[in-house]
PDB file of C-alpha atoms in Angstrom:
ATOM      1  CA  MET A 272      12.466  37.839  14.736  1.00  0.00           C
ATOM      2  CA  THR A 273      10.374  35.774  17.454  1.00  0.00           C
ATOM      3  CA  THR A 274      11.687  32.663  19.354  1.00  0.00           C
ATOM      4  CA  PRO A 275      10.184  29.635  18.096  1.00  0.00           C
ATOM      5  CA  PRO A 276       8.155  26.811  21.231  1.00  0.00           C
ATOM      6  CA  SER A 277       9.775  24.800  22.519  1.00  0.00           C
ATOM      7  CA  THR A 278       9.145  20.419  22.145  1.00  0.00           C
ATOM      8  CA  GLU A 279       7.457  21.173  26.236  1.00  0.00           C
ATOM      9  CA  ASP A 280       4.982  23.579  25.338  1.00  0.00           C
ATOM     10  CA  LEU A 281       4.683  22.854  21.821  1.00  0.00           C
ATOM     11  CA  ALA A 282       1.313  21.330  22.932  1.00  0.00           C
ATOM     12  CA  THR A 283      -0.139  24.719  24.659  1.00  0.00           C
ATOM     13  CA  SER A 284       1.092  26.003  20.987  1.00  0.00           C
ATOM     14  CA  LEU A 285      -0.440  23.600  19.137  1.00  0.00           C
ATOM     15  CA  ALA A 286      -3.566  23.997  20.443  1.00  0.00           C
ATOM     16  CA  HIS A 287      -3.940  28.270  20.441  1.00  0.00           C
ATOM     17  CA  TRP A 288      -3.808  27.209  15.998  1.00  0.00           C
ATOM     18  CA  ARG A 289      -5.915  24.712  15.537  1.00  0.00           C
ATOM     19  CA  GLN A 290      -7.944  28.000  17.051  1.00  0.00           C
ATOM     20  CA  TRP A 291      -7.884  29.332  13.496  1.00  0.00           C
ATOM     21  CA  VAL A 292      -9.235  26.219  11.767  1.00  0.00           C
ATOM     22  CA  GLY A 293     -11.941  26.635  10.347  1.00  0.00           C
ATOM     23  CA  ARG A 294     -11.974  30.316   9.609  1.00  0.00           C
ATOM     24  CA  SER A 295     -12.617  31.577   6.842  1.00  0.00           C
ATOM     25  CA  GLU A 296     -11.496  34.066   4.060  1.00  0.00           C
ATOM     26  CA  SER A 297     -14.086  35.284   0.662  1.00  0.00           C
ATOM     27  CA  ARG A 298     -11.520  37.040  -2.015  1.00  0.00           C
ATOM     28  CA  HIS A 299     -12.812  37.945  -5.537  1.00  0.00           C
ATOM     29  CA  ASP A 300     -10.798  38.498  -8.572  1.00  0.00           C
ATOM     30  CA  THR A 301     -11.949  38.514 -13.335  1.00  0.00           C
ATOM     31  CA  VAL A 302      -9.561  36.665 -15.323  1.00  0.00           C
ATOM     32  CA  THR A 303      -7.635  39.231 -17.045  1.00  0.00           C
ATOM     33  CA  ALA A 304      -5.612  38.588 -19.857  1.00  0.00           C
ATOM     34  CA  ALA A 305      -2.182  40.897 -19.494  1.00  0.00           C
ATOM     35  CA  PRO A 306      -0.878  37.811 -16.724  1.00  0.00           C
ATOM     36  CA  LEU A 307      -1.336  35.065 -19.456  1.00  0.00           C
ATOM     37  CA  ALA A 308       0.894  36.798 -21.186  1.00  0.00           C
ATOM     38  CA  GLY A 309       3.358  37.047 -18.666  1.00  0.00           C
ATOM     39  CA  LEU A 310       3.078  33.107 -17.751  1.00  0.00           C
ATOM     40  CA  ALA A 311       3.533  32.092 -21.248  1.00  0.00           C
ATOM     41  CA  ALA A 312       6.188  34.295 -21.990  1.00  0.00           C
ATOM     42  CA  LEU A 313       7.813  33.529 -18.401  1.00  0.00           C
ATOM     43  CA  LEU A 314       7.002  30.105 -19.496  1.00  0.00           C
ATOM     44  CA  ASP A 315       9.538  30.359 -23.438  1.00  0.00           C
ATOM     45  CA  ARG A 316       6.426  29.864 -24.647  1.00  0.00           C
ATOM     46  CA  ASP A 317       4.751  30.873 -27.654  1.00  0.00           C
ATOM     47  CA  ASP A 318       1.017  31.383 -26.971  1.00  0.00           C
ATOM     48  CA  ALA A 319      -0.961  34.290 -28.848  1.00  0.00           C
ATOM     49  CA  ALA A 320      -2.205  36.456 -27.016  1.00  0.00           C
ATOM     50  CA  PRO A 321      -4.823  35.307 -25.204  1.00  0.00           C
ATOM     51  CA  ALA A 322      -8.270  36.780 -26.346  1.00  0.00           C
ATOM     52  CA  ALA A 323     -11.716  37.104 -24.909  1.00  0.00           C
ATOM     53  CA  GLY A 324     -13.621  33.424 -23.801  1.00  0.00           C
ATOM     54  CA  GLU A 325     -10.319  31.352 -24.023  1.00  0.00           C
ATOM     55  CA  ALA A 326      -9.277  28.625 -21.179  1.00  0.00           C
ATOM     56  CA  MET A 327      -6.199  29.505 -18.400  1.00  0.00           C
ATOM     57  CA  PRO A 328      -4.023  26.858 -18.735  1.00  0.00           C
ATOM     58  CA  PRO A 329      -3.886  24.913 -15.187  1.00  0.00           C
ATOM     59  CA  LEU A 330      -2.429  26.226 -11.985  1.00  0.00           C
ATOM     60  CA  ALA A 331      -2.668  29.393 -13.862  1.00  0.00           C
ATOM     61  CA  HIS A 332      -4.900  31.321 -10.672  1.00  0.00           C
ATOM     62  CA  TRP A 333      -2.393  31.436  -8.746  1.00  0.00           C
ATOM     63  CA  LEU A 334      -1.718  35.057 -11.136  1.00  0.00           C
ATOM     64  CA  TYR A 335      -4.845  36.010  -9.518  1.00  0.00           C
ATOM     65  CA  PHE A 336      -5.903  36.567  -5.903  1.00  0.00           C
ATOM     66  CA  GLN A 337      -3.064  38.233  -5.220  1.00  0.00           C
ATOM     67  CA  PRO A 338      -2.247  39.284  -1.924  1.00  0.00           C
ATOM     68  CA  LEU A 339      -2.014  42.884  -1.152  1.00  0.00           C
ATOM     69  CA  ALA A 340      -1.158  43.664   2.329  1.00  0.00           C
ATOM     70  CA  ARG A 341      -0.263  47.381   2.361  1.00  0.00           C
ATOM     71  CA  GLN A 342       3.487  48.516   2.886  1.00  0.00           C
ATOM     72  CA  GLY A 343       2.679  48.173   6.347  1.00  0.00           C
ATOM     73  CA  GLU A 344       2.392  45.019   7.051  1.00  0.00           C
ATOM     74  CA  ILE A 345       4.179  43.005   5.824  1.00  0.00           C
ATOM     75  CA  GLY A 346       7.336  41.483   8.402  1.00  0.00           C
ATOM     76  CA  PRO A 347      10.215  40.867   8.008  1.00  0.00           C
ATOM     77  CA  ASP A 348      10.671  38.073   5.429  1.00  0.00           C
ATOM     78  CA  GLY A 349       9.126  39.971   3.083  1.00  0.00           C
ATOM     79  CA  HIS A 350       4.873  38.399   3.934  1.00  0.00           C
ATOM     80  CA  ALA A 351       2.800  40.182   5.350  1.00  0.00           C
ATOM     81  CA  ARG A 352       3.426  40.015   8.724  1.00  0.00           C
ATOM     82  CA  ARG A 353       2.070  36.323  10.981  1.00  0.00           C
ATOM     83  CA  GLY A 354      -2.230  35.690  11.663  1.00  0.00           C
ATOM     84  CA  GLY A 355      -5.044  37.158   9.331  1.00  0.00           C
ATOM     85  CA  LEU A 356      -6.741  32.978   7.265  1.00  0.00           C
ATOM     86  CA  LEU A 357      -2.970  32.264   9.167  1.00  0.00           C
ATOM     87  CA  PRO A 358      -2.269  31.192  12.305  1.00  0.00           C
ATOM     88  CA  PRO A 359       0.770  34.080  13.747  1.00  0.00           C
ATOM     89  CA  VAL A 360       3.242  30.618  13.775  1.00  0.00           C
ATOM     90  CA  PRO A 361       6.231  32.039  14.476  1.00  0.00           C
ATOM     91  CA  LEU A 362       8.720  30.268  13.249  1.00  0.00           C
ATOM     92  CA  PRO A 363      10.773  31.966  10.277  1.00  0.00           C
ATOM     93  CA  ARG A 364      11.023  29.675   7.505  1.00  0.00           C
ATOM     94  CA  ARG A 365       7.905  29.207   5.257  1.00  0.00           C
ATOM     95  CA  MET A 366       7.425  26.842   2.618  1.00  0.00           C
ATOM     96  CA  TRP A 367       5.347  25.421  -0.053  1.00  0.00           C
ATOM     97  CA  ALA A 368       4.950  21.761   0.948  1.00  0.00           C
ATOM     98  CA  GLY A 369       2.954  20.585  -1.636  1.00  0.00           C
ATOM     99  CA  GLY A 370      -0.238  21.102  -3.023  1.00  0.00           C
ATOM    100  CA  ARG A 371      -4.106  18.491  -5.057  1.00  0.00           C
ATOM    101  CA  PHE A 372      -5.892  19.465  -7.593  1.00  0.00           C
ATOM    102  CA  GLU A 373      -8.735  18.878  -9.609  1.00  0.00           C
ATOM    103  CA  PHE A 374     -10.403  21.041 -12.349  1.00  0.00           C
ATOM    104  CA  HIS A 375     -13.840  20.920 -12.374  1.00  0.00           C
ATOM    105  CA  GLU A 376     -14.640  23.833 -14.519  1.00  0.00           C
ATOM    106  CA  PRO A 377     -12.640  26.483 -17.449  1.00  0.00           C
ATOM    107  CA  LEU A 378     -11.329  29.579 -15.877  1.00  0.00           C
ATOM    108  CA  CYS A 379     -12.116  32.098 -18.785  1.00  0.00           C
ATOM    109  CA  VAL A 380     -10.876  35.370 -20.066  1.00  0.00           C
ATOM    110  CA  GLY A 381     -13.295  37.280 -18.998  1.00  0.00           C
ATOM    111  CA  ASP A 382     -14.451  35.645 -16.393  1.00  0.00           C
ATOM    112  CA  ALA A 383     -16.199  37.072 -12.454  1.00  0.00           C
ATOM    113  CA  ILE A 384     -14.617  34.793 -10.517  1.00  0.00           C
ATOM    114  CA  THR A 385     -15.001  33.456  -6.872  1.00  0.00           C
ATOM    115  CA  ARG A 386     -12.425  32.147  -3.966  1.00  0.00           C
ATOM    116  CA  GLU A 387     -13.869  30.426  -1.073  1.00  0.00           C
ATOM    117  CA  SER A 388     -11.101  29.679   1.216  1.00  0.00           C
ATOM    118  CA  ARG A 389     -11.055  27.537   4.161  1.00  0.00           C
ATOM    119  CA  ILE A 390      -8.337  26.644   7.070  1.00  0.00           C
ATOM    120  CA  THR A 391      -8.707  22.574   7.031  1.00  0.00           C
ATOM    121  CA  ARG A 392      -6.133  21.676   9.586  1.00  0.00           C
ATOM    122  CA  VAL A 393      -2.776  22.656  11.683  1.00  0.00           C
ATOM    123  CA  ASP A 394      -0.837  20.018  13.262  1.00  0.00           C
ATOM    124  CA  ALA A 395       3.173  19.868  14.037  1.00  0.00           C
ATOM    125  CA  LYS A 396       5.851  18.262  15.707  1.00  0.00           C
ATOM    126  CA  ALA A 397       8.755  17.901  16.800  1.00  0.00           C
ATOM    127  CA  GLY A 398      11.698  16.205  15.828  1.00  0.00           C
ATOM    128  CA  ARG A 399      15.937  16.139  14.751  1.00  0.00           C
ATOM    129  CA  SER A 400      15.293  19.413  12.342  1.00  0.00           C
ATOM    130  CA  GLY A 401      14.319  21.103  15.111  1.00  0.00           C
ATOM    131  CA  THR A 402      10.722  22.695  15.054  1.00  0.00           C
ATOM    132  CA  LEU A 403       7.326  21.673  12.536  1.00  0.00           C
ATOM    133  CA  VAL A 404       4.338  22.563  11.811  1.00  0.00           C
ATOM    134  CA  PHE A 405       2.372  21.877   8.902  1.00  0.00           C
ATOM    135  CA  VAL A 406      -0.556  23.725   7.996  1.00  0.00           C
ATOM    136  CA  THR A 407      -3.301  23.291   4.909  1.00  0.00           C
ATOM    137  CA  VAL A 408      -5.324  25.614   3.024  1.00  0.00           C
ATOM    138  CA  ARG A 409      -8.789  24.261   0.933  1.00  0.00           C
ATOM    139  CA  HIS A 410      -9.236  26.756  -1.561  1.00  0.00           C
ATOM    140  CA  GLU A 411     -12.696  26.803  -3.891  1.00  0.00           C
ATOM    141  CA  VAL A 412     -11.853  28.898  -7.712  1.00  0.00           C
ATOM    142  CA  SER A 413     -15.737  29.742  -9.140  1.00  0.00           C
ATOM    143  CA  GLY A 414     -16.842  31.260 -11.948  1.00  0.00           C
ATOM    144  CA  PRO A 415     -19.795  31.871 -14.360  1.00  0.00           C
ATOM    145  CA  ARG A 416     -20.239  28.202 -14.842  1.00  0.00           C
ATOM    146  CA  GLY A 417     -19.875  26.784 -11.512  1.00  0.00           C
ATOM    147  CA  LEU A 418     -16.793  25.479  -9.105  1.00  0.00           C
ATOM    148  CA  ALA A 419     -13.755  25.415 -11.032  1.00  0.00           C
ATOM    149  CA  LEU A 420     -10.925  23.524  -9.190  1.00  0.00           C
ATOM    150  CA  THR A 421     -10.423  22.740  -5.763  1.00  0.00           C
ATOM    151  CA  GLU A 422      -7.852  22.766  -4.428  1.00  0.00           C
ATOM    152  CA  GLU A 423      -5.695  21.619  -0.823  1.00  0.00           C
ATOM    153  CA  HIS A 424      -2.751  23.337  -0.275  1.00  0.00           C
ATOM    154  CA  ASP A 425      -0.201  22.317   2.591  1.00  0.00           C
ATOM    155  CA  ILE A 426       2.250  25.404   3.740  1.00  0.00           C
ATOM    156  CA  VAL A 427       5.162  24.174   6.138  1.00  0.00           C
ATOM    157  CA  TYR A 428       6.801  25.792   9.174  1.00  0.00           C
ATOM    158  CA  ARG A 429      10.430  25.698  10.497  1.00  0.00           C
ATOM    159  CA  GLU A 430      12.868  26.863  12.440  1.00  0.00           C
ATOM    160  CA  LEU A 431      15.741  28.581  10.798  1.00  0.00           C
ATOM    161  CA  PRO A 432      19.301  25.792  11.428  1.00  0.00           C
ATOM    162  CA  ALA A 433      22.281  26.164  12.681  1.00  0.00           C
ATOM    163  CA  PRO A 434      24.704  27.812  10.612  1.00  0.00           C
ATOM    164  CA  GLY A 435      26.578  25.028   8.316  1.00  0.00           C
ATOM    165  CA  THR A 436      23.727  23.146   8.383  1.00  0.00           C
ATOM    166  CA  PRO A 437      23.617  20.028   5.415  1.00  0.00           C
ATOM    167  CA  LEU A 438      20.777  19.475   3.492  1.00  0.00           C
ATOM    168  CA  PRO A 439      18.580  16.482   4.706  1.00  0.00           C
ATOM    169  CA  PRO A 440      20.171  13.833   2.707  1.00  0.00           C
ATOM    170  CA  ALA A 441      18.929  13.690  -0.885  1.00  0.00           C
ATOM    171  CA  GLN A 442      16.190  10.695  -2.472  1.00  0.00           C
ATOM    172  CA  PRO A 443      17.995   9.987  -6.269  1.00  0.00           C
ATOM    173  CA  ALA A 444      14.920  11.525  -8.996  1.00  0.00           C
ATOM    174  CA  PRO A 445      14.050   8.141 -11.497  1.00  0.00           C
ATOM    175  CA  THR A 446      16.149   8.101 -14.516  1.00  0.00           C
ATOM    176  CA  ASP A 447      13.066   6.211 -16.458  1.00  0.00           C
ATOM    177  CA  ALA A 448      11.748   9.489 -18.058  1.00  0.00           C
ATOM    178  CA  ASN A 449      10.074   9.929 -21.500  1.00  0.00           C
ATOM    179  CA  PHE A 450      10.216  13.334 -22.050  1.00  0.00           C
ATOM    180  CA  GLU A 451      12.072  16.712 -19.921  1.00  0.00           C
ATOM    181  CA  ARG A 452      13.532  19.714 -20.340  1.00  0.00           C
ATOM    182  CA  GLU A 453      16.249  21.370 -19.251  1.00  0.00           C
ATOM    183  CA  ILE A 454      15.415  24.472 -16.921  1.00  0.00           C
ATOM    184  CA  VAL A 455      18.068  27.461 -15.751  1.00  0.00           C
ATOM    185  CA  PRO A 456      16.174  29.054 -12.776  1.00  0.00           C
ATOM    186  CA  ASP A 457      18.002  31.656 -12.902  1.00  0.00           C
ATOM    187  CA  PRO A 458      17.001  35.175 -10.621  1.00  0.00           C
ATOM    188  CA  VAL A 459      15.328  37.746 -13.990  1.00  0.00           C
ATOM    189  CA  LEU A 460      13.333  34.176 -13.988  1.00  0.00           C
ATOM    190  CA  LEU A 461      12.282  33.690 -10.466  1.00  0.00           C
ATOM    191  CA  PHE A 462      11.823  38.140  -9.823  1.00  0.00           C
ATOM    192  CA  ARG A 463       9.562  37.576 -13.273  1.00  0.00           C
ATOM    193  CA  TYR A 464       7.610  34.902 -11.514  1.00  0.00           C
ATOM    194  CA  SER A 465       6.986  36.593  -8.489  1.00  0.00           C
ATOM    195  CA  ALA A 466       6.092  40.309  -9.868  1.00  0.00           C
ATOM    196  CA  LEU A 467       3.690  37.674 -12.316  1.00  0.00           C
ATOM    197  CA  THR A 468       2.040  36.622  -7.816  1.00  0.00           C
ATOM    198  CA  PHE A 469       2.615  40.065  -6.561  1.00  0.00           C
ATOM    199  CA  ASN A 470       4.625  37.884  -4.796  1.00  0.00           C
ATOM    200  CA  GLY A 471       7.186  39.593  -1.978  1.00  0.00           C
ATOM    201  CA  HIS A 472       8.649  36.550  -0.529  1.00  0.00           C
ATOM    202  CA  ARG A 473      12.571  37.921   0.098  1.00  0.00           C
ATOM    203  CA  ILE A 474      14.096  34.284  -0.538  1.00  0.00           C
ATOM    204  CA  HIS A 475      13.006  34.455  -4.090  1.00  0.00           C
ATOM    205  CA  TYR A 476      14.798  37.621  -4.925  1.00  0.00           C
ATOM    206  CA  ASP A 477      17.785  38.573  -2.103  1.00  0.00           C
ATOM    207  CA  ARG A 478      20.673  36.878  -2.203  1.00  0.00           C
ATOM    208  CA  ALA A 479      22.050  38.775   0.913  1.00  0.00           C
ATOM    209  CA  TYR A 480      18.333  37.820   2.368  1.00  0.00           C
ATOM    210  CA  VAL A 481      18.269  33.777   1.730  1.00  0.00           C
ATOM    211  CA  THR A 482      22.229  33.624   2.716  1.00  0.00           C
ATOM    212  CA  GLY A 483      22.657  35.435   5.465  1.00  0.00           C
ATOM    213  CA  VAL A 484      19.495  34.994   6.955  1.00  0.00           C
ATOM    214  CA  GLU A 485      17.901  31.714   5.759  1.00  0.00           C
ATOM    215  CA  GLY A 486      21.154  30.420   5.077  1.00  0.00           C
ATOM    216  CA  TYR A 487      20.232  29.096   2.347  1.00  0.00           C
ATOM    217  CA  PRO A 488      22.823  28.573  -0.675  1.00  0.00           C
ATOM    218  CA  GLY A 489      21.091  31.007  -3.597  1.00  0.00           C
ATOM    219  CA  LEU A 490      18.289  32.278  -4.447  1.00  0.00           C
ATOM    220  CA  ILE A 491      14.725  29.417  -4.012  1.00  0.00           C
ATOM    221  CA  VAL A 492      12.802  28.295  -7.114  1.00  0.00           C
ATOM    222  CA  HIS A 493       9.532  29.160  -5.997  1.00  0.00           C
ATOM    223  CA  GLY A 494       7.293  25.926  -4.947  1.00  0.00           C
ATOM    224  CA  PRO A 495       4.090  27.685  -7.640  1.00  0.00           C
ATOM    225  CA  LEU A 496       6.709  27.524 -10.102  1.00  0.00           C
ATOM    226  CA  LEU A 497       8.250  24.560 -10.321  1.00  0.00           C
ATOM    227  CA  ALA A 498       4.868  22.577 -10.185  1.00  0.00           C
ATOM    228  CA  THR A 499       3.952  25.415 -13.079  1.00  0.00           C
ATOM    229  CA  LEU A 500       6.884  24.215 -15.159  1.00  0.00           C
ATOM    230  CA  LEU A 501       6.273  20.187 -14.550  1.00  0.00           C
ATOM    231  CA  LEU A 502       2.141  21.204 -16.052  1.00  0.00           C
ATOM    232  CA  ASP A 503       3.943  22.859 -18.513  1.00  0.00           C
ATOM    233  CA  LEU A 504       5.810  20.303 -19.795  1.00  0.00           C
ATOM    234  CA  LEU A 505       2.978  17.649 -20.526  1.00  0.00           C
ATOM    235  CA  ARG A 506       1.023  20.434 -22.440  1.00  0.00           C
ATOM    236  CA  ARG A 507       4.050  20.896 -24.486  1.00  0.00           C
ATOM    237  CA  GLU A 508       3.856  16.705 -24.828  1.00  0.00           C
ATOM    238  CA  GLN A 509      -0.479  16.164 -24.733  1.00  0.00           C
ATOM    239  CA  PRO A 510      -1.108  19.795 -25.858  1.00  0.00           C
ATOM    240  CA  ALA A 511      -4.423  18.220 -26.240  1.00  0.00           C
ATOM    241  CA  ALA A 512      -5.225  16.699 -23.338  1.00  0.00           C
ATOM    242  CA  ARG A 513      -7.090  17.901 -20.868  1.00  0.00           C
ATOM    243  CA  ILE A 514      -5.716  17.548 -17.371  1.00  0.00           C
ATOM    244  CA  SER A 515      -8.508  16.163 -14.813  1.00  0.00           C
ATOM    245  CA  SER A 516      -6.522  16.719 -10.930  1.00  0.00           C
ATOM    246  CA  PHE A 517      -2.501  17.222 -10.076  1.00  0.00           C
ATOM    247  CA  ALA A 518      -0.604  16.629  -7.016  1.00  0.00           C
ATOM    248  CA  PHE A 519       2.565  17.809  -6.344  1.00  0.00           C
ATOM    249  CA  THR A 520       4.875  16.932  -2.790  1.00  0.00           C
ATOM    250  CA  ALA A 521       8.028  19.179  -2.302  1.00  0.00           C
ATOM    251  CA  VAL A 522      10.996  17.292  -1.638  1.00  0.00           C
ATOM    252  CA  ARG A 523      14.950  19.284  -1.889  1.00  0.00           C
ATOM    253  CA  PRO A 524      14.841  23.099  -2.665  1.00  0.00           C
ATOM    254  CA  LEU A 525      16.425  24.537  -5.729  1.00  0.00           C
ATOM    255  CA  PHE A 526      18.316  26.832  -6.165  1.00  0.00           C
ATOM    256  CA  ASP A 527      19.480  29.307  -8.603  1.00  0.00           C
ATOM    257  CA  ILE A 528      23.349  28.737  -9.482  1.00  0.00           C
ATOM    258  CA  HIS A 529      22.193  25.727 -10.767  1.00  0.00           C
ATOM    259  CA  ARG A 530      20.257  24.250 -14.222  1.00  0.00           C
ATOM    260  CA  PHE A 531      17.891  21.385 -13.316  1.00  0.00           C
ATOM    261  CA  HIS A 532      15.615  18.062 -15.783  1.00  0.00           C
ATOM    262  CA  VAL A 533      11.296  19.094 -15.192  1.00  0.00           C
ATOM    263  CA  CYS A 534      11.035  15.158 -16.317  1.00  0.00           C
ATOM    264  CA  GLY A 535       7.908  12.853 -17.181  1.00  0.00           C
ATOM    265  CA  ARG A 536       6.142   9.421 -18.351  1.00  0.00           C
ATOM    266  CA  PRO A 537       3.091   8.442 -19.127  1.00  0.00           C
ATOM    267  CA  GLN A 538       2.179   5.351 -16.597  1.00  0.00           C
ATOM    268  CA  ALA A 539      -1.400   3.697 -16.530  1.00  0.00           C
ATOM    269  CA  ASP A 540      -4.676   4.632 -16.781  1.00  0.00           C
ATOM    270  CA  GLY A 541      -4.049   8.353 -18.096  1.00  0.00           C
ATOM    271  CA  ARG A 542      -1.727   8.947 -15.179  1.00  0.00           C
ATOM    272  CA  VAL A 543       1.237  10.988 -16.309  1.00  0.00           C
ATOM    273  CA  ALA A 544       4.494  10.644 -13.744  1.00  0.00           C
ATOM    274  CA  LEU A 545       6.022  14.318 -13.143  1.00  0.00           C
ATOM    275  CA  TRP A 546       9.157  15.365 -11.736  1.00  0.00           C
ATOM    276  CA  ALA A 547      12.022  17.722 -10.880  1.00  0.00           C
ATOM    277  CA  ARG A 548      16.253  16.056 -10.843  1.00  0.00           C
ATOM    278  CA  ASP A 549      18.455  18.789  -9.940  1.00  0.00           C
ATOM    279  CA  PHE A 550      21.900  18.806 -10.956  1.00  0.00           C
ATOM    280  CA  GLU A 551      23.284  16.175  -8.585  1.00  0.00           C
ATOM    281  CA  GLY A 552      20.517  13.704  -9.670  1.00  0.00           C
ATOM    282  CA  ALA A 553      18.234  14.182  -6.665  1.00  0.00           C
ATOM    283  CA  LEU A 554      14.324  14.352  -6.077  1.00  0.00           C
ATOM    284  CA  ALA A 555      12.945  18.092  -6.049  1.00  0.00           C
ATOM    285  CA  MET A 556       9.131  17.621  -6.572  1.00  0.00           C
ATOM    286  CA  GLN A 557       7.507  14.581  -7.733  1.00  0.00           C
ATOM    287  CA  ALA A 558       3.818  15.292  -8.915  1.00  0.00           C
ATOM    288  CA  GLU A 559       1.345  13.391 -10.423  1.00  0.00           C
ATOM    289  CA  ALA A 560      -1.333  14.432 -13.814  1.00  0.00           C
ATOM    290  CA  ARG A 561      -4.922  12.568 -14.942  1.00  0.00           C
ATOM    291  CA  ILE A 562      -5.077  13.932 -18.016  1.00  0.00           C
ATOM    292  CA  GLU A 563      -8.540  12.587 -20.599  1.00  0.00           C
TER     293      GLU A 563
END
């Protein structure tokens, strides 16, 4: 494992990583029905089989444009080795920190789709928990009807904690949900989502790795899966509503060793507050959707 940069040379490292700002890539795919049927099964929905021309649910675009690094290019954490579109940050922990979405046009079964991705920001700081590096990627996904959605994806890289280091202090989750659902994040659920998204990150399925190397107490629930569960909760509550925007921030990791709840509460002007609450009542993810 590469030694993370010290505080003294962080500025030099940051200047190097910022050379990746502006880098871009273009990827192409076709919206096929099988991944959407798999996602519905994963979410425990009884939806009919997706038909040609049917719109995909919001965030299902994560099932496409899958990472296809050759096996010899995979790093020790199960991701592709650092470099390429993303800067080669050597810090071992890599997590989704959050995202922001605008949904413009539907993406439908049978559509040929394109994703244009560009690095827009690279920042770093040294704090009490060690070095943190933040990378933001902007994605624009287009189909036959033009620009379908824009996404800003925040990634955080960080050092491994010392053995026995506790999780950050918990922030209490809201207690005024109007609707909620209990989720059992067993290893099968996490494995199936990893398979649907071709995600090789070992923190989601390799218990020996996630506990012995990265120091977590259990398998980690994927940030994208948790965001998908929040929007699925909203779809269950208001199935006819059109979701026009969505934003989420990961606050605290969730693990397969405890059940958790996804919760929601309508607000003014078509906004809906959404959040995930862990088994102790702590906030794990906070989000907001706008519906029409």
